[in-house]
Coordinates of N, CA, C and O in Angstrom, one line a residue:
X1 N 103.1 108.9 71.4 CA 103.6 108.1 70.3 C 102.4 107.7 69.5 O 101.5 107.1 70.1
X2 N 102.3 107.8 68.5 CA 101.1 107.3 67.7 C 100.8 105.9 66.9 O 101.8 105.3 66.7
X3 N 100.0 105.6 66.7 CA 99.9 104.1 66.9 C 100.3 103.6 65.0 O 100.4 102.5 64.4
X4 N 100.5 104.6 64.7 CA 101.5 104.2 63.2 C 102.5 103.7 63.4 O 102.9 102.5 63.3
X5 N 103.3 104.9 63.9 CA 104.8 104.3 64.5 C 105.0 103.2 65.3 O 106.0 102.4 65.1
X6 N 104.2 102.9 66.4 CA 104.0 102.3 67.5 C 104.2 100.6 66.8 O 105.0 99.8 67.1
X7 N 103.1 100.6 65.7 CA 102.6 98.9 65.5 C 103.8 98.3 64.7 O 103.7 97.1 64.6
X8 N 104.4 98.8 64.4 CA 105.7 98.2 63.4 C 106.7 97.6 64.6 O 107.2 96.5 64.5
X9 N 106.9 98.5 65.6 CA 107.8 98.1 66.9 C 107.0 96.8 67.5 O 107.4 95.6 67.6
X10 N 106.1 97.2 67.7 CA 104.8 96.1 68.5 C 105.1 94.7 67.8 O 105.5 93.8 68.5
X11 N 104.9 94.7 66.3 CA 104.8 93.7 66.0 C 106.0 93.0 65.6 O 105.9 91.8 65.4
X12 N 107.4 93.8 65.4 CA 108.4 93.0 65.4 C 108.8 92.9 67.0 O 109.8 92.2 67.0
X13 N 108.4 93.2 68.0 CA 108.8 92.6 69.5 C 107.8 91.1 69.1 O 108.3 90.0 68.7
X14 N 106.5 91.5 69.2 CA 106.1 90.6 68.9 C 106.3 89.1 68.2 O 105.9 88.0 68.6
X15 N 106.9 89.5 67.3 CA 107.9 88.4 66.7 C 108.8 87.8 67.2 O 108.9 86.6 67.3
X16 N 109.6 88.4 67.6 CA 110.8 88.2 68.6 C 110.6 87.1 69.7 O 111.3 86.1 69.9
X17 N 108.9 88.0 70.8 CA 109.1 86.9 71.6 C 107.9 86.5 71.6 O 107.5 86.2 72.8
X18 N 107.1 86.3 70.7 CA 105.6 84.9 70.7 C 106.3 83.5 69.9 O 105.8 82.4 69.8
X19 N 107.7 83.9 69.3 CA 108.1 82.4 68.8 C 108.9 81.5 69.8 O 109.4 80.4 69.5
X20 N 108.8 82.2 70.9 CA 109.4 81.5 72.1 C 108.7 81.7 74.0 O 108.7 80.9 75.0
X21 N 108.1 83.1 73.8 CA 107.7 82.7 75.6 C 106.2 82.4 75.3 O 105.5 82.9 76.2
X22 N 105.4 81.8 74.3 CA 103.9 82.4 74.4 C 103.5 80.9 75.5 O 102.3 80.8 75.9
X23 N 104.2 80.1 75.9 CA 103.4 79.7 77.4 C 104.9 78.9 78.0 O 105.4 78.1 77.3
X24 N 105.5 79.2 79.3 CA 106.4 79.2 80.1 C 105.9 77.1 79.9 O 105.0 76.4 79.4
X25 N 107.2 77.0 80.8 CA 107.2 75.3 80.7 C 105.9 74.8 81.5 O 106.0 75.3 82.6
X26 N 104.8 74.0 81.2 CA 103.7 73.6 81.9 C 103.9 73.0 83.4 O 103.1 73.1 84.4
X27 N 105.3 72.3 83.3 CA 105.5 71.6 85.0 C 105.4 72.9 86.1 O 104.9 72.8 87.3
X28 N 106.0 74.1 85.4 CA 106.1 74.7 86.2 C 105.0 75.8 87.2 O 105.3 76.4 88.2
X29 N 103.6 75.5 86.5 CA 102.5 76.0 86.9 C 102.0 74.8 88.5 O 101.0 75.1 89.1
X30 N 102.5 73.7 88.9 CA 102.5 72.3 89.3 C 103.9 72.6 90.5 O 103.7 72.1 91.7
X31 N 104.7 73.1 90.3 CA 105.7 73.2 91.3 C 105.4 73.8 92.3 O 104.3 74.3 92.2
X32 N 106.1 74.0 93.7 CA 105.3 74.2 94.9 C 106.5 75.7 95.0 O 107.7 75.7 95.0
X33 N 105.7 76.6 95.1 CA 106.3 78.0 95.7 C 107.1 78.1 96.4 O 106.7 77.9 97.5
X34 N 108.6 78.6 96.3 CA 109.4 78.9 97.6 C 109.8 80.6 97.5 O 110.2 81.2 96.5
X35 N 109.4 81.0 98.8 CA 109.8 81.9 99.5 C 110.9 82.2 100.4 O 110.9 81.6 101.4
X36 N 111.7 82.9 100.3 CA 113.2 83.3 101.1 C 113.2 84.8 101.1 O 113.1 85.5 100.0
X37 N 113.2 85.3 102.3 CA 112.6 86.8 102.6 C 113.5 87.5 104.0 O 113.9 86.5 104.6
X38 N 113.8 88.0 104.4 CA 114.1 88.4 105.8 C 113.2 88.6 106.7 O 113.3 88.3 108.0
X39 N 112.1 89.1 106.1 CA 110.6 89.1 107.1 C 109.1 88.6 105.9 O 108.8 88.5 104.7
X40 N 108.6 88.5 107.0 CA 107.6 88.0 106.2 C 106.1 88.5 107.0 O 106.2 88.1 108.1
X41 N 105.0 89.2 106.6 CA 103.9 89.5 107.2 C 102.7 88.9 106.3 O 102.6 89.2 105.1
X42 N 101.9 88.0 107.2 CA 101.2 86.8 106.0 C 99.7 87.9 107.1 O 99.8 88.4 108.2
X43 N 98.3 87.8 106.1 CA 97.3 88.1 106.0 C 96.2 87.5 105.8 O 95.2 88.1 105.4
X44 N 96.2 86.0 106.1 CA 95.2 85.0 105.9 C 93.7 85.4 105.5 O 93.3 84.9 104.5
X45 N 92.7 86.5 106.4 CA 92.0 86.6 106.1 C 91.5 87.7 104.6 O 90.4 87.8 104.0
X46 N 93.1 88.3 104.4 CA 92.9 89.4 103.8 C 93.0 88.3 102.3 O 92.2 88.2 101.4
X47 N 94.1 87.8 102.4 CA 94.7 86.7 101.5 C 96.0 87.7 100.9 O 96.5 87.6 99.8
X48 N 96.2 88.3 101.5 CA 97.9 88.9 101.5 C 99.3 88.3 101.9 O 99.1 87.5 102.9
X49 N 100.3 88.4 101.7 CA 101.6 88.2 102.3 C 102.3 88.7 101.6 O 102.5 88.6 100.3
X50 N 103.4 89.7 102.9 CA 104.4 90.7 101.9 C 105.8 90.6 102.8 O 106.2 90.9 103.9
X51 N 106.3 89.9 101.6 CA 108.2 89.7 102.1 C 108.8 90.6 102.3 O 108.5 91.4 101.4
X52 N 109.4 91.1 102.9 CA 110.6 91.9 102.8 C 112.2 91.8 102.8 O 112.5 90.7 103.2
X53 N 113.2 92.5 102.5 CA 114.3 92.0 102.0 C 115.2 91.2 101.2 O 115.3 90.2 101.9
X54 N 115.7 91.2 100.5 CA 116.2 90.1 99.7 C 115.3 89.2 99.2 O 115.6 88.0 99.3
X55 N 114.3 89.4 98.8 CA 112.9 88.4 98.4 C 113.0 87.8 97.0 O 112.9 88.4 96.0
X56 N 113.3 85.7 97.1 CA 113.8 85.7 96.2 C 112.1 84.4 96.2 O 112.0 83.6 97.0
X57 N 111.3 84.7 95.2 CA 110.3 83.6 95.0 C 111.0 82.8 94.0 O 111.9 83.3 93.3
X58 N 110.4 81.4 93.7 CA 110.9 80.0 93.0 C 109.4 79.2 92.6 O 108.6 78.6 93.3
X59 N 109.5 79.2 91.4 CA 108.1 77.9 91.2 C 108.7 77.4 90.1 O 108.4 77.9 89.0
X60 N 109.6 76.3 90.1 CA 109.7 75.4 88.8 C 110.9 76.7 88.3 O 111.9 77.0 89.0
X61 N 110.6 77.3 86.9 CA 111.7 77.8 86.1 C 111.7 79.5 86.7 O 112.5 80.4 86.7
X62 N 110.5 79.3 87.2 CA 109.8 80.9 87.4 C 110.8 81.5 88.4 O 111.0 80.6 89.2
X63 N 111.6 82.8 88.7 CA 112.0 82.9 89.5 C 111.8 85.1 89.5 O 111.8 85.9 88.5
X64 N 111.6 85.3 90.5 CA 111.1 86.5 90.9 C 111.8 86.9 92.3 O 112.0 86.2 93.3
X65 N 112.1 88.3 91.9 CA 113.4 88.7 93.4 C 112.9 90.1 93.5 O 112.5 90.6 92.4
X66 N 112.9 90.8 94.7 CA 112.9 92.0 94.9 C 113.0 92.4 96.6 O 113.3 91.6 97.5
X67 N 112.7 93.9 96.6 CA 113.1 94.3 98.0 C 112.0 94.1 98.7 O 112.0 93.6 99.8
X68 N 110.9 94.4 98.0 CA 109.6 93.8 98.9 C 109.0 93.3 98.0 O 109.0 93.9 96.9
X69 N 108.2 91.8 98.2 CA 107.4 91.0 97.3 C 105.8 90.7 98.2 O 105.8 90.3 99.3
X70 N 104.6 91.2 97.4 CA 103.3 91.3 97.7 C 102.8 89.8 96.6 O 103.0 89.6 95.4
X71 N 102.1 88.8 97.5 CA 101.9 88.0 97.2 C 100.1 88.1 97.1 O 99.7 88.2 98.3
X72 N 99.1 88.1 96.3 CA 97.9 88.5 97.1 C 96.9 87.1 96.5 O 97.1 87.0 95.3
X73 N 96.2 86.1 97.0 CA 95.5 84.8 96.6 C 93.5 85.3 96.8 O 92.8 86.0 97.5
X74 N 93.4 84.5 95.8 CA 91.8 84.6 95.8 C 91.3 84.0 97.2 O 92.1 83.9 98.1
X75 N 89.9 83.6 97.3 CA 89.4 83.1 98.0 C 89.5 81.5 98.4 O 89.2 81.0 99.5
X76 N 89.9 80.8 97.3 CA 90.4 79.7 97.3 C 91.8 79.4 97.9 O 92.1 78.3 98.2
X77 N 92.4 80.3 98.0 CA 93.8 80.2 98.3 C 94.6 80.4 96.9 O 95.8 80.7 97.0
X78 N 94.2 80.2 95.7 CA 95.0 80.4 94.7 C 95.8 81.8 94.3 O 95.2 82.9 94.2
X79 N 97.1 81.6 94.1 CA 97.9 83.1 94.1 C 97.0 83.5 92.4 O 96.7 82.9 91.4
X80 N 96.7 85.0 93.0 CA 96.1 86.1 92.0 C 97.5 86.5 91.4 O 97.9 85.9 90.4
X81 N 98.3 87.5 92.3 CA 99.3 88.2 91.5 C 100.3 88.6 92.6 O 100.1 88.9 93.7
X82 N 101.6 88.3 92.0 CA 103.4 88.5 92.3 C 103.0 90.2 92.5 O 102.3 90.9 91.7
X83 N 103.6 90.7 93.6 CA 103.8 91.9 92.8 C 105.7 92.2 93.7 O 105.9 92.0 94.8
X84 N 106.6 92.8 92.7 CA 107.5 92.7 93.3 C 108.3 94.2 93.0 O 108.2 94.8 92.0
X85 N 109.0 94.6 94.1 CA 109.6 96.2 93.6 C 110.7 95.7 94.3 O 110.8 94.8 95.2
X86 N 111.8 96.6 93.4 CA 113.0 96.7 94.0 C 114.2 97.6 93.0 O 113.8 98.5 92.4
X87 N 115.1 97.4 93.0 CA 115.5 99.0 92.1 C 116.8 98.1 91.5 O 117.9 98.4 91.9
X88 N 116.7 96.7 90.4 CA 115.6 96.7 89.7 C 114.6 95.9 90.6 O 115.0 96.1 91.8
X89 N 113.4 94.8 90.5 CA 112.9 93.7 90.6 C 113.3 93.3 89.4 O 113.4 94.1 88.5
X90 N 113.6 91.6 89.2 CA 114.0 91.0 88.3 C 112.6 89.4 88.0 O 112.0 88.6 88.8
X91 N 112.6 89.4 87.3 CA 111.7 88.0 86.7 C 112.7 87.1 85.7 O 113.6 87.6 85.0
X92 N 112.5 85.9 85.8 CA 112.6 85.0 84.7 C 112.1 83.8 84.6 O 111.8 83.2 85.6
X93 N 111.9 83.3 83.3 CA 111.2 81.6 83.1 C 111.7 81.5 82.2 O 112.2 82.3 81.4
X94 N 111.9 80.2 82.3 CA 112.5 79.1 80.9 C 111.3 79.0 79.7 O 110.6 78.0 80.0
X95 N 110.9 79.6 78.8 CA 109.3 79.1 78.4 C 109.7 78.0 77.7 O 108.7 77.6 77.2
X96 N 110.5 77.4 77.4 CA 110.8 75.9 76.8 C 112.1 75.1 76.9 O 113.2 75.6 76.9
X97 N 111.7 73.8 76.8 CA 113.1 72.9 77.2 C 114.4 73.3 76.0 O 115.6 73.5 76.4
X98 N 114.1 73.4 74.8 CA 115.1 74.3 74.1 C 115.4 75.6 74.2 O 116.2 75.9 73.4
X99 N 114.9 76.4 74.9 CA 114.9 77.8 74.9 C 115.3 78.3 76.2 O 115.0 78.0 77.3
X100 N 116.4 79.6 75.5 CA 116.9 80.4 76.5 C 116.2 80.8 77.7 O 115.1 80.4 77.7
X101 N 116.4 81.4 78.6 CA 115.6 81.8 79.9 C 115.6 83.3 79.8 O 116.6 84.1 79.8
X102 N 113.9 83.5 79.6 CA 113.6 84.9 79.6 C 113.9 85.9 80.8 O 113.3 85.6 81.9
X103 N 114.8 87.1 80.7 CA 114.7 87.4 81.8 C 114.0 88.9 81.4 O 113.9 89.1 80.2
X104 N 113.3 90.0 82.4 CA 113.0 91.2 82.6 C 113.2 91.5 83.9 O 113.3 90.8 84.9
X105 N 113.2 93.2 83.8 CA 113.4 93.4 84.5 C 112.8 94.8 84.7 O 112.7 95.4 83.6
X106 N 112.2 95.8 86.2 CA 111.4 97.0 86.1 C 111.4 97.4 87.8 O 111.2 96.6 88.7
X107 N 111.5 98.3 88.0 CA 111.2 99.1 89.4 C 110.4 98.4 90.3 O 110.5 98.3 91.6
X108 N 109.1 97.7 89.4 CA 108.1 97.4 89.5 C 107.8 95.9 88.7 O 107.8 95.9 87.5
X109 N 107.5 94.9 89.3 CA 107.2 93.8 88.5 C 105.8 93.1 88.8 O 105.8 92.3 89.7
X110 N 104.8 93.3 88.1 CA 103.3 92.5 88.6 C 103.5 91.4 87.5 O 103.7 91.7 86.3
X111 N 103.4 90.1 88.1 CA 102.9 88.4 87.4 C 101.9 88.3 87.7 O 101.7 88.6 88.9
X112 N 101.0 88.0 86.9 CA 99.4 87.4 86.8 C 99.0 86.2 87.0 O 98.5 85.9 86.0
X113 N 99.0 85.2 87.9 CA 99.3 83.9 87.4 C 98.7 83.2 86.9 O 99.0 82.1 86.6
X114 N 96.9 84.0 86.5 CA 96.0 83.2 86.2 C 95.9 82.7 84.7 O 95.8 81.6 84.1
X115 N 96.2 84.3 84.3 CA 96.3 84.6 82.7 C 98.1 84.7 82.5 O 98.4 85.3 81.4
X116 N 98.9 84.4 83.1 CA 100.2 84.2 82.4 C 100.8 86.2 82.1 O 101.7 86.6 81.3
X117 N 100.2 87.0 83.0 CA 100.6 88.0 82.5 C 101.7 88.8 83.2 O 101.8 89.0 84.4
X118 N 102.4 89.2 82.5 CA 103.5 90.3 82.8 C 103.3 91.6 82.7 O 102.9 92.2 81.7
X119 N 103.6 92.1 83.7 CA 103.7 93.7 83.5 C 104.9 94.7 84.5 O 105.1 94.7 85.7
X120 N 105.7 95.5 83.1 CA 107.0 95.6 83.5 C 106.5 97.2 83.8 O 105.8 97.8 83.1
X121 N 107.1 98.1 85.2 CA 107.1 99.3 85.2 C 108.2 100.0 85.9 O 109.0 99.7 86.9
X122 N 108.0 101.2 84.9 CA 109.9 102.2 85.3 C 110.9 101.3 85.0 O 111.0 100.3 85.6
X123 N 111.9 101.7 83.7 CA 113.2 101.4 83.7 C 112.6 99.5 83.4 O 113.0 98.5 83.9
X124 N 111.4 99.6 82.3 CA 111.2 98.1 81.8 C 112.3 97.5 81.1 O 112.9 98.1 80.2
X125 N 112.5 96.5 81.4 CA 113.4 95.6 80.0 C 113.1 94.2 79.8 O 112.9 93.7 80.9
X126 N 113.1 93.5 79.0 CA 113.2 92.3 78.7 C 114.2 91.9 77.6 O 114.4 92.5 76.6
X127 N 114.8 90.9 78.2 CA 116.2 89.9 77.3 C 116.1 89.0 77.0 O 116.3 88.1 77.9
X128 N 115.9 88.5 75.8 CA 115.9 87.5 75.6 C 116.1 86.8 74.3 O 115.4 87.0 73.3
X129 N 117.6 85.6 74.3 CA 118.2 85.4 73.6 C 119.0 86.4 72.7 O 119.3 86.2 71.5
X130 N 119.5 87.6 73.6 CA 120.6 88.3 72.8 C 119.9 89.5 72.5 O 120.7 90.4 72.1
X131 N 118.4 89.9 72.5 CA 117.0 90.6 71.4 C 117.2 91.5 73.0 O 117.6 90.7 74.0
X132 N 117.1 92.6 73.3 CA 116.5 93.5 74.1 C 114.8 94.2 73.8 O 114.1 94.3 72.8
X133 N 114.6 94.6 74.8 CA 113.3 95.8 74.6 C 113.5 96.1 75.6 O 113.9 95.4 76.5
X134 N 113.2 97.6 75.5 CA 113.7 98.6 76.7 C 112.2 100.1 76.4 O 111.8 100.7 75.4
X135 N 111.8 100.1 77.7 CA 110.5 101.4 78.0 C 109.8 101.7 79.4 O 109.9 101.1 80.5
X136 N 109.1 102.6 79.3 CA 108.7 102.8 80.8 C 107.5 101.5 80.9 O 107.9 100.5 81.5
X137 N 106.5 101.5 80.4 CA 106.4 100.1 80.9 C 106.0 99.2 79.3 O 105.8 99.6 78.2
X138 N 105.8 97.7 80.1 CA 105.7 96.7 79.1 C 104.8 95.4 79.6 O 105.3 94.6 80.4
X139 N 103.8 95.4 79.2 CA 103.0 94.4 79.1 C 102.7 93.1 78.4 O 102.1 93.1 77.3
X140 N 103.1 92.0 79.1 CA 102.8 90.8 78.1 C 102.2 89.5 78.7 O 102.4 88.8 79.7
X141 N 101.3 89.7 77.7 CA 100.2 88.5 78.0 C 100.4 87.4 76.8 O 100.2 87.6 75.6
X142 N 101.0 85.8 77.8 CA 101.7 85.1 77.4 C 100.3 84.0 76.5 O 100.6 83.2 75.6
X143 N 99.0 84.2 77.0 CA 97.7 83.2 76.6 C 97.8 84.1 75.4 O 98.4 83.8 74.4
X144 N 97.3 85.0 75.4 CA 96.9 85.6 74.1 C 97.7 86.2 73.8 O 97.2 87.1 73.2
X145 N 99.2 86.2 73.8 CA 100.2 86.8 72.5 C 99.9 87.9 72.3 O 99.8 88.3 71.1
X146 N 99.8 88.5 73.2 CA 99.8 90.3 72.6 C 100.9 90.7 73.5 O 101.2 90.0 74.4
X147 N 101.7 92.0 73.3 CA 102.6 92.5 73.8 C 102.4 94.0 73.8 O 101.9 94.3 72.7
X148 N 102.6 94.8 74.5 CA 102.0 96.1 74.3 C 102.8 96.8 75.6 O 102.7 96.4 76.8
X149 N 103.9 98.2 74.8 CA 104.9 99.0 75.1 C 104.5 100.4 74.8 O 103.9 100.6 73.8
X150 N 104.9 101.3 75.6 CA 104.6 102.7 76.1 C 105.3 103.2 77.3 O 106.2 102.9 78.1
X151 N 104.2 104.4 77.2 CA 104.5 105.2 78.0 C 104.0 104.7 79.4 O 103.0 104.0 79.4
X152 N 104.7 105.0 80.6 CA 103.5 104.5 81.9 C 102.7 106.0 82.2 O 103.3 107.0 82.7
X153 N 101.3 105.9 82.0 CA 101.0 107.2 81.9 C 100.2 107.0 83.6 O 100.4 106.0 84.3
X154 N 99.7 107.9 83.6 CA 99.2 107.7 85.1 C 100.1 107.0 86.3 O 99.6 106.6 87.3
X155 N 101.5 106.9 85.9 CA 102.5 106.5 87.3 C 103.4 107.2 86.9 O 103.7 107.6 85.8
X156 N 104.1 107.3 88.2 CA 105.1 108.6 88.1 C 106.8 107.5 88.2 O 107.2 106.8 89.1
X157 N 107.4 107.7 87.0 CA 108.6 106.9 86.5 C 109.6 107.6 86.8 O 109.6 108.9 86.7
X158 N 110.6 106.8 87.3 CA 112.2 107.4 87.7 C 113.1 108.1 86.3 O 114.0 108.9 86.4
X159 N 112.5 107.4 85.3 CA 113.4 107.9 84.1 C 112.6 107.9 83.1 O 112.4 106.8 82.6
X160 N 112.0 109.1 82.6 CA 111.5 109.0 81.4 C 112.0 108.4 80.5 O 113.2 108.5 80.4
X161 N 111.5 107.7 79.6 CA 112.1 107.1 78.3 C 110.8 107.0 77.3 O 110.4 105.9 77.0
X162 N 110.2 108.6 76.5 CA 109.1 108.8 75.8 C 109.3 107.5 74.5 O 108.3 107.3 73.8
X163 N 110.2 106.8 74.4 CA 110.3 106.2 73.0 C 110.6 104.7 73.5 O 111.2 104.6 74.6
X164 N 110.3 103.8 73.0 CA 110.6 102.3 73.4 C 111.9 101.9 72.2 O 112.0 102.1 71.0
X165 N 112.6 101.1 73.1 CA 114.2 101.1 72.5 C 114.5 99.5 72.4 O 114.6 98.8 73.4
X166 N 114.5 99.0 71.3 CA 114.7 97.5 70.7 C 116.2 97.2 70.3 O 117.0 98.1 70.1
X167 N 116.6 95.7 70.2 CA 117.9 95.6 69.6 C 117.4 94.1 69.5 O 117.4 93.3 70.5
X168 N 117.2 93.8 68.2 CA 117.2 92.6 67.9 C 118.2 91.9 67.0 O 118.2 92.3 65.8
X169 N 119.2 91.0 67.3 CA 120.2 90.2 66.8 C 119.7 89.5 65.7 O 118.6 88.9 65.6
X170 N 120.5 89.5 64.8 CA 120.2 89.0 63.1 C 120.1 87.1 63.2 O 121.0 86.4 63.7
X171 N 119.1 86.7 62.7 CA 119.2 85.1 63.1 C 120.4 84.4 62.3 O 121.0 84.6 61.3
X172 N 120.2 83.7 63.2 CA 121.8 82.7 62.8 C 120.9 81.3 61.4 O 119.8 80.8 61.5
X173 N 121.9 81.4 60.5 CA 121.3 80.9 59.9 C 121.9 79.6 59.9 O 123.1 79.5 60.2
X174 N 121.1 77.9 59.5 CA 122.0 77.2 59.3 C 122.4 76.6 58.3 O 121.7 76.4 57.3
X175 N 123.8 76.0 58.6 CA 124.8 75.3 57.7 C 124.0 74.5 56.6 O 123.0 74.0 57.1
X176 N 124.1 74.4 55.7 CA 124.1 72.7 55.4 C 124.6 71.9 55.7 O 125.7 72.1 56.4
X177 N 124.1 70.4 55.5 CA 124.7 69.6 56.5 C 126.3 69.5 55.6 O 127.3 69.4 56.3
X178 N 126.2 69.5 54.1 CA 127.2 68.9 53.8 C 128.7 69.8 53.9 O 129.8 69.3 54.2
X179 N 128.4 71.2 53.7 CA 129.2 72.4 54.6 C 129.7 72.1 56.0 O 130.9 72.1 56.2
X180 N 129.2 72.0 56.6 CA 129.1 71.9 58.4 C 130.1 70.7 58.4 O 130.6 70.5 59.5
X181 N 130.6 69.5 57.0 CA 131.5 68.8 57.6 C 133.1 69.2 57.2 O 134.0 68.6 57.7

């Protein structure tokens, strides 16, 4: 896909969702992690831990589910990155007290937690407030507002989908007040 065609998609996703996810609710970076898994193999020295089963993580609005969830933390103990597979893995966050709850969803789901990053792969989607985007994978980095959709080249995807597939809903406009009575 060539990046003529490409930046017009880019920047109306863009649109779509930097006027609502560009930073998830702040309490929620502050909330304390829960895990619910059927098995659990923790790696202290390595700084690993990987759930298995029904794996549903929770921090605040944040919520992340899959069949197996790879948890991996720096040297501090602070979590580096979610990584979650499951057929789908599912993500969502509220990014604001007025605003709908973002959901996506991908074969494959890596959260970044340092830099706020998302990355959706095989069978990507993201929903939110009615707006789809649909591709093999999808990248969004919630600090710096970029969003960036393609092909997943170098991974081997269950379903091709060479073209990224949008459906954004026409905004609601409003009333006047004196109409509206």
């Amino acid at each position: 896909m060539s990046c003529v065609k490409t930046l017009p998609i880019l920047l109306g996703l863009s649109a779509l969702l930097l006027g609502t996810t560009a930073s998830a609710l702040p309490e929620d970076r502050n909330q304390p992690i829960r895990v619910q898994a059927d098995t659990a193999e923790l790696d202290d020295q390595q700084g690993v831990a990987v759930y298995r089963g029904d794996v549903v993580i929770t921090q605040g609005t944040m919520k992340i589910t899959g069949d197996t969830v790879t948890i991996t933390q720096d040297g501090n103990g602070d979590v580096e990155v979610f990584t979650s597979i499951g057929k789908p893995a599912y993500y969502e966050q509220k990014p604001a007290v007025d605003k709908e709850i973002v959901k996506a969803y991908g074969l494959t789901i890596q959260y970044f937690a340092a830099n706020e990053r998302i990355v959706l792969i095989d069978q990507a989607k993201v929903v939110q407030e009615g707006n789809t985007f649909e591709g093999e994978k999808i990248v969004y980095d919630t600090q710096r507002q970029i969003v960036n959709a393609g092909r997943a080249t170098n991974t081997a995807v269950t379903t091709p989908q060479p073209r990224i597939d949008m459906v954004i809903q026409p905004r609601k406009k409003e009333q006047p007040a004196e109409q509206a009575q």
